Short mmCIF file of C-alpha atoms and ligand atoms in Angstrom, two decimals:
data_model
loop_
_atom_site.label_atom_id
_atom_site.label_comp_id
_atom_site.label_asym_id
_atom_site.label_seq_id
_atom_site.Cartn_x
_atom_site.Cartn_y
_atom_site.Cartn_z
CA MET P 1 154.39 140.68 76.76
CA SER P 2 156.14 142.38 79.44
CA LEU P 3 155.02 146.32 80.12
CA GLN P 4 158.48 147.60 78.75
CA ASP P 5 157.82 146.01 75.53
CA PHE P 6 154.44 147.06 75.16
CA LEU P 7 154.69 150.95 75.86
CA SER P 8 157.65 150.79 73.45
CA SER P 9 155.89 149.35 70.80
CA LEU P 10 152.92 152.48 71.50
CA ASP P 11 155.90 154.86 71.41
CA SER P 12 156.96 154.10 67.84
CA LEU P 13 153.49 153.44 66.64
CA VAL P 14 152.50 157.02 67.74
CA ALA P 15 156.36 157.84 65.90
CA ASP P 16 155.35 155.83 62.81
CA ALA P 17 151.84 157.32 62.60
CA SER P 18 152.65 160.56 62.88
CA ARG P 19 155.41 160.56 60.05
CA ALA P 20 152.83 159.03 57.71
CA PHE P 21 149.95 161.48 58.28
CA GLU P 22 152.59 164.23 57.90
CA ALA P 23 153.98 162.92 54.18
CA CYS P 24 150.39 162.66 53.19
CA SER P 25 149.70 165.29 50.35
CA ASP P 26 146.07 164.49 49.81
CA ALA P 27 142.99 163.44 51.19
CA ASP P 28 143.07 159.67 49.72
CA THR P 29 146.50 158.73 51.15
CA LEU P 30 145.34 160.35 54.22
CA GLU P 31 142.29 158.11 54.60
CA GLU P 32 144.61 155.04 53.62
CA ALA P 33 146.68 155.92 56.54
CA ARG P 34 144.11 156.59 58.77
CA VAL P 35 142.62 153.11 58.18
CA GLN P 36 146.51 151.51 58.83
CA TYR P 37 147.19 153.29 62.23
CA LEU P 38 143.29 153.78 63.37
CA GLY P 39 141.06 151.33 61.75
CA GLN P 40 138.44 149.41 63.71
CA LYS P 41 138.99 146.07 62.60
CA SER P 42 142.67 145.95 61.55
CA GLY P 43 144.57 148.75 62.63
CA ALA P 44 148.01 148.91 64.03
CA LEU P 45 146.49 150.58 67.37
CA ARG P 46 143.82 148.03 67.66
CA ASP P 47 146.23 145.31 66.83
CA ILE P 48 148.58 146.64 70.01
CA GLN P 49 145.22 146.59 72.23
CA LYS P 50 144.64 143.14 71.77
CA GLN P 51 148.08 142.36 73.37
CA MET P 52 146.74 143.85 76.44
CA GLY P 53 145.71 140.34 77.65
CA GLY P 54 149.06 138.94 77.54
CA ILE P 55 150.03 141.79 80.20
CA ASP P 56 150.73 140.89 83.73
CA PRO P 57 147.17 142.04 85.33
CA ALA P 58 149.17 144.14 87.94
CA ASP P 59 150.51 146.59 85.04
CA ARG P 60 147.24 146.60 82.99
CA LYS P 61 145.86 149.53 84.61
CA THR P 62 149.60 151.33 83.31
CA ALA P 63 149.29 149.90 80.07
CA GLY P 64 145.57 150.85 79.60
CA MET P 65 146.48 154.52 80.64
CA GLN P 66 149.51 154.61 77.89
CA LEU P 67 147.55 153.07 75.20
CA ASN P 68 144.60 156.19 75.61
CA GLN P 69 147.35 158.78 75.77
CA SER P 70 149.10 157.09 72.52
CA LYS P 71 145.29 156.97 70.75
CA THR P 72 144.74 160.38 71.17
CA ALA P 73 148.35 161.33 70.11
CA ILE P 74 147.66 159.27 67.16
CA GLN P 75 144.14 160.83 66.62
CA ASP P 76 145.71 164.42 66.87
CA ALA P 77 148.38 163.82 64.27
CA PHE P 78 145.53 162.59 62.22
CA ASN P 79 143.67 165.61 62.65
CA GLU P 80 146.33 168.43 61.90
CA ALA P 81 147.12 166.57 58.88
CA LYS P 82 143.41 166.85 57.70
CA SER P 83 143.00 170.62 58.46
CA ARG P 84 146.89 171.11 57.14
CA LEU P 85 144.90 169.53 53.77
CA GLY P 86 142.31 171.71 53.82
CA GLN P 87 139.11 169.85 55.20
CA ASN P 88 138.03 170.00 58.69
CA GLU P 89 137.29 167.04 61.16
CA ASP P 90 133.60 166.18 59.36
CA GLY P 91 135.55 166.32 55.92
CA GLY P 92 134.29 169.43 54.91
CA ILE P 93 136.43 172.61 53.62
CA ASP P 94 137.94 173.99 56.44
CA SER P 95 135.75 176.63 58.55
CA THR P 96 138.80 179.13 58.44
CA PHE P 97 138.49 179.63 54.77
CA ASP P 98 135.47 182.35 53.51
CA PRO P 99 135.51 182.28 49.82
CA SER P 100 133.63 185.76 49.99
CA LEU P 101 136.12 187.58 51.89
CA PRO P 102 138.29 189.96 49.84
CA GLY P 103 141.61 188.27 49.89
CA HIS P 104 145.09 189.71 50.83
CA HIS P 105 146.16 192.40 48.32
CA PRO P 106 150.09 192.15 47.39
CA VAL P 107 151.86 195.17 48.12
CA LEU P 108 152.35 196.95 45.24
CA GLY P 109 155.68 199.08 44.82
CA HIS P 110 155.09 202.92 42.88
CA VAL P 111 157.00 205.56 41.77
CA HIS P 112 159.11 207.56 44.12
CA PRO P 113 157.91 211.48 44.34
CA ILE P 114 161.04 212.67 43.06
CA THR P 115 161.02 210.42 40.04
CA GLN P 116 156.99 211.39 39.38
CA THR P 117 158.36 214.88 39.82
CA ILE P 118 161.21 214.40 37.13
CA GLU P 119 158.46 212.70 34.92
CA HIS P 120 156.24 215.78 35.13
CA LEU P 121 158.89 218.63 34.85
CA MET P 122 160.19 216.80 31.59
CA GLU P 123 156.46 216.32 30.34
CA ILE P 124 156.23 220.45 31.15
CA MET P 125 159.64 221.38 29.41
CA GLY P 126 159.05 218.97 26.55
CA ARG P 127 155.92 220.61 25.34
CA MET P 128 158.13 223.95 25.23
CA GLY P 129 160.64 221.82 22.99
CA PHE P 130 163.13 220.92 25.03
CA GLU P 131 164.89 217.25 24.52
CA ALA P 132 166.02 215.54 27.78
CA ALA P 133 170.09 215.18 27.76
CA GLU P 134 171.92 213.00 30.03
CA GLY P 135 175.56 212.91 31.78
CA PRO P 136 177.39 210.99 33.93
CA GLU P 137 177.18 211.39 37.88
CA VAL P 138 181.06 210.80 37.97
CA GLU P 139 182.85 213.60 36.35
CA ASP P 140 186.10 215.23 35.47
CA PRO P 141 186.99 218.62 36.59
CA TRP P 142 186.76 219.49 32.34
CA HIS P 143 183.36 219.20 32.57
CA ASN P 144 182.01 219.95 36.48
CA PHE P 145 184.59 223.13 36.25
CA VAL P 146 186.79 224.30 33.73
CA ALA P 147 184.96 224.26 30.67
CA LEU P 148 182.23 226.05 32.96
CA ASN P 149 184.70 229.10 33.12
CA ILE P 150 185.25 228.16 36.99
CA PRO P 151 188.77 229.07 37.49
CA GLU P 152 191.54 226.74 39.59
CA ASP P 153 191.33 229.01 42.58
CA HIS P 154 187.58 229.01 42.80
CA PRO P 155 186.22 227.93 46.31
CA ALA P 156 183.86 225.80 44.11
CA ARG P 157 186.50 223.66 43.39
CA ASP P 158 187.84 223.07 47.10
CA PRO P 159 188.02 219.22 48.03
CA LEU P 160 186.23 220.21 51.53
CA ASP P 161 183.20 221.18 48.82
CA ASN P 162 183.24 218.02 46.57
CA PHE P 163 182.96 214.41 46.54
CA TYR P 164 186.40 213.75 44.77
CA LEU P 165 187.13 209.80 44.32
CA ALA P 166 190.29 208.45 45.56
CA THR P 167 192.31 207.49 42.42
CA ALA P 168 195.71 206.19 42.14
CA GLY P 169 198.51 208.02 40.28
CA LYS P 170 197.86 210.53 37.72
CA GLY P 171 194.70 212.55 38.83
CA SER P 172 194.94 211.53 42.59
CA VAL P 173 194.83 215.21 43.42
CA PRO P 174 191.63 216.59 43.63
CA GLY P 175 190.87 219.35 40.79
CA GLU P 176 193.83 218.15 38.62
CA GLU P 177 193.65 216.81 35.11
CA GLY P 178 192.57 213.03 35.53
CA SER P 179 190.82 213.34 38.65
CA GLN P 180 187.38 212.31 39.46
CA LEU P 181 184.41 213.40 41.36
CA LEU P 182 180.75 212.91 41.83
CA ARG P 183 179.32 215.94 39.83
CA SER P 184 178.02 219.19 41.73
CA GLN P 185 175.72 220.54 39.58
CA THR P 186 173.81 219.35 36.35
CA SER P 187 175.60 222.21 34.31
CA THR P 188 178.06 219.40 33.06
CA VAL P 189 175.60 218.29 30.96
CA GLN P 190 175.41 221.56 28.98
CA ILE P 191 179.08 221.15 28.57
CA ARG P 192 178.37 217.54 26.87
CA VAL P 193 175.61 218.72 25.08
CA MET P 194 177.59 221.21 23.19
CA GLU P 195 180.73 219.54 23.00
CA ASP P 196 178.37 216.75 20.85
CA LYS P 197 176.20 218.73 18.40
CA GLN P 198 175.86 222.47 17.13
CA PRO P 199 173.20 224.77 17.68
CA PRO P 200 170.36 225.25 17.83
CA ILE P 201 169.97 223.36 21.21
CA ARG P 202 167.19 223.31 23.50
CA VAL P 203 167.85 220.66 26.24
CA ILE P 204 167.24 220.15 29.79
CA SER P 205 168.90 217.64 32.11
CA LEU P 206 167.33 216.25 35.25
CA GLY P 207 169.62 214.09 37.66
CA ARG P 208 171.42 213.77 40.76
CA VAL P 209 174.23 215.91 42.06
CA TYR P 210 176.54 215.35 45.05
CA ARG P 211 177.66 217.81 47.86
CA PRO P 212 179.44 217.34 51.32
CA ASP P 213 176.39 218.96 53.21
CA ALA P 214 175.18 218.14 56.76
CA PRO P 215 171.70 216.44 56.28
CA ASP P 216 169.40 219.28 57.81
CA ALA P 217 165.44 220.41 56.75
CA THR P 218 166.99 221.55 53.33
CA HIS P 219 170.07 219.86 52.66
CA PHE P 220 171.08 216.44 51.86
CA PRO P 221 174.23 215.23 50.46
CA MET P 222 172.67 214.25 47.48
CA PHE P 223 169.80 216.21 45.72
CA HIS P 224 168.46 216.39 42.28
CA GLN P 225 168.65 219.56 39.51
CA MET P 226 166.67 220.53 36.61
CA GLU P 227 169.49 221.88 33.89
CA GLY P 228 167.92 224.07 31.04
CA LEU P 229 170.25 225.30 27.94
CA LEU P 230 168.87 227.12 24.99
CA VAL P 231 171.49 228.18 22.03
CA ASP P 232 170.64 229.90 18.74
CA ARG P 233 170.99 233.18 17.42
CA ASN P 234 169.68 236.08 19.14
CA VAL P 235 168.12 234.70 22.42
CA THR P 236 167.57 237.15 25.07
CA MET P 237 167.02 237.53 28.50
CA ALA P 238 163.14 237.77 27.86
CA ASN P 239 163.33 234.73 26.42
CA LEU P 240 164.47 232.92 29.44
CA LYS P 241 162.10 234.94 31.71
CA THR P 242 159.21 233.74 29.67
CA VAL P 243 160.05 230.10 29.43
CA LEU P 244 160.68 229.69 33.15
CA ARG P 245 157.22 231.50 33.79
CA VAL P 246 155.24 229.14 31.58
CA PHE P 247 157.32 226.14 33.43
CA ALA P 248 156.48 227.82 36.71
CA GLU P 249 152.57 228.44 35.74
CA ASN P 250 152.62 224.79 34.40
CA TYR P 251 154.06 222.98 37.63
CA LEU P 252 153.03 225.45 40.70
CA GLY P 253 150.04 227.08 39.41
CA THR P 254 148.85 230.24 36.84
CA ASP P 255 148.73 232.30 39.88
CA VAL P 256 152.68 232.39 39.90
CA GLU P 257 154.93 235.32 39.75
CA ILE P 258 158.72 235.20 38.67
CA ARG P 259 161.54 237.50 40.10
CA PHE P 260 165.06 238.05 38.92
CA ARG P 261 167.82 239.22 41.27
CA PRO P 262 171.15 240.14 40.08
CA SER P 263 173.60 237.30 40.91
CA PHE P 264 177.02 235.73 39.90
CA PHE P 265 177.99 232.47 38.40
CA PRO P 266 181.17 231.99 36.59
CA PHE P 267 179.19 230.65 33.20
CA THR P 268 176.77 233.22 32.64
CA GLU P 269 176.99 236.79 32.17
CA PRO P 270 174.71 238.66 33.24
CA SER P 271 173.46 235.62 35.90
CA VAL P 272 169.99 235.95 38.07
CA GLU P 273 168.77 234.15 40.92
CA VAL P 274 165.44 232.99 40.05
CA ASP P 275 162.39 233.39 42.75
CA PHE P 276 158.81 232.29 42.42
CA TYR P 277 155.92 234.01 44.07
CA TRP P 278 153.89 231.09 45.36
CA ASN P 279 151.32 231.15 48.17
CA GLY P 280 152.62 234.29 49.85
CA ASN P 281 156.15 234.22 49.82
CA TRP P 282 158.81 234.75 47.26
CA VAL P 283 161.16 231.52 46.98
CA GLU P 284 164.34 230.81 45.26
CA PHE P 285 164.52 227.95 43.31
CA GLY P 286 167.84 228.52 41.57
CA GLY P 287 169.97 230.36 39.22
CA ALA P 288 169.94 230.94 35.34
CA GLY P 289 171.78 233.90 33.27
CA MET P 290 172.93 234.11 29.80
CA VAL P 291 175.60 231.60 28.56
CA ASP P 292 179.12 233.32 29.15
CA PRO P 293 181.29 233.73 25.94
CA ASN P 294 183.83 231.73 27.71
CA VAL P 295 182.04 228.58 28.16
CA PHE P 296 180.95 228.90 24.43
CA GLU P 297 184.59 228.89 23.20
CA ALA P 298 185.40 226.10 25.70
CA VAL P 299 183.04 223.95 23.43
CA GLY P 300 184.16 225.44 20.05
CA TYR P 301 181.15 227.62 19.50
CA ASP P 302 181.57 230.77 18.15
CA PRO P 303 180.37 233.60 20.85
CA ASP P 304 180.00 236.38 17.85
CA GLU P 305 177.43 233.97 16.10
CA TYR P 306 175.66 232.18 18.87
CA SER P 307 173.67 233.28 22.09
CA GLY P 308 171.77 231.54 24.46
CA PHE P 309 170.55 230.82 28.32
CA ALA P 310 171.18 228.20 30.77
CA PHE P 311 168.74 227.56 34.26
CA GLY P 312 169.61 225.31 36.76
CA LEU P 313 166.67 224.49 39.53
CA GLY P 314 166.61 222.34 42.11
CA VAL P 315 164.15 219.45 41.77
CA GLU P 316 163.36 218.77 45.51
CA ARG P 317 162.43 222.30 46.36
CA LEU P 318 159.95 222.47 43.60
CA CYS P 319 158.55 218.94 44.78
CA MET P 320 158.59 220.15 48.19
CA ARG P 321 156.68 223.53 47.63
CA ARG P 322 154.36 222.00 45.37
CA HIS P 323 153.13 219.01 48.10
CA GLY P 324 153.60 220.76 50.96
CA ILE P 325 156.77 218.54 52.29
CA THR P 326 158.96 220.55 55.03
CA ASP P 327 161.92 218.31 55.37
CA ILE P 328 163.96 216.92 52.55
CA ARG P 329 165.18 214.19 54.62
CA ASP P 330 161.71 212.79 54.42
CA LEU P 331 162.25 212.13 50.76
CA TYR P 332 165.27 209.65 51.52
CA SER P 333 164.36 208.16 54.29
CA GLY P 334 162.68 205.23 52.75
CA ASP P 335 159.83 205.16 55.17
CA LEU P 336 157.02 203.91 53.68
CA ARG P 337 153.98 205.73 55.63
CA PHE P 338 155.71 209.03 53.97
CA LEU P 339 156.23 207.46 50.30
CA LYS P 340 152.77 205.83 50.33
CA GLN P 341 151.40 209.32 50.37
CA PHE P 342 152.58 210.05 46.91
N1 LIG E 401 174.77 225.06 38.69
C1 LIG E 401 174.20 226.17 39.42
C2 LIG E 401 174.61 225.63 40.94
O1 LIG E 401 174.41 224.46 41.32
C3 LIG E 401 172.72 226.53 38.89
C4 LIG E 401 172.96 227.35 37.88
C5 LIG E 401 173.11 228.78 37.99
C6 LIG E 401 172.80 226.92 36.73
C7 LIG E 401 172.86 229.30 36.66
C8 LIG E 401 172.68 227.04 35.45
C9 LIG E 401 172.74 229.11 35.57
O2 LIG E 401 172.40 227.09 34.50
O3 LIG E 401 172.73 229.44 34.27
O4 LIG E 401 174.47 226.09 41.74
#
């Protein structure tokens, strides 16, 4: 046999053996393959070794060296397959596997802090008899402005202060009938609820609102509000103050104080700004007031028969105060190092 033939049969043997070991899926087939290639009596490597005698003595040294290298390569391929199948070289269980160590824990997701806050607020308000109501995030000018007594020329309707949607044809002019926008306040849901049913009404609505504000520590173009609406006969501002005080005591703690400052909103008359005294500071959390008679008329209620109050509070602001979060952007960065703390 020529040296050339000898070397090339060694090469194909290494390739065949490696492929065979790799294909084994259990210890029995691996053992069969080992006998086939590395067996002392009739293994394929042994057969080739026997051919050494027919090689030109001048080439035997080269042939012998190559034979040893091939043997090592086949042995390595076998060991690799063996450890892949979970056995170490002496046939025991892989020594890197320690059954007494705790396993890898799958990473479990959890509820986002804002969603946790929403659930908490719903629970507190639910105890005072407020039911959750929902409305769409893509709204029309009627629900976002007109029915809420926000006149055509009011700056709140400015395209620069709202996310109007690009629509073709009718309604393509922002703010006109038929146009659409991402709601800028959850007060829209007040209108939807009152269009839908008659008093008495006691609802809250928790959801996203959108305004084109540049993000900073206290602003984000999307945030959440908790809207409240109570309509019945003989509702007073004292009722409003009590509900908000009880709410704040439950959410922020019993030593919280509440303050109303005169303000203006088109949909309430009178209107107030709501501050809570908490941790040594007066902090504004939103607006409130007695539902404006024009709003009742827009939804077909008789303002002489019914009265009501409404309020809108910032959910992020509540969540941030309670948890000591100082930058609203942290809530929406998706940074797990932050989110995992809640
Ligand atoms: N919609 C107001 C805003 O986004 C908040 C608000 C004020 C809601 C007074 C109310 C209210 O229901 O009565 O700034």
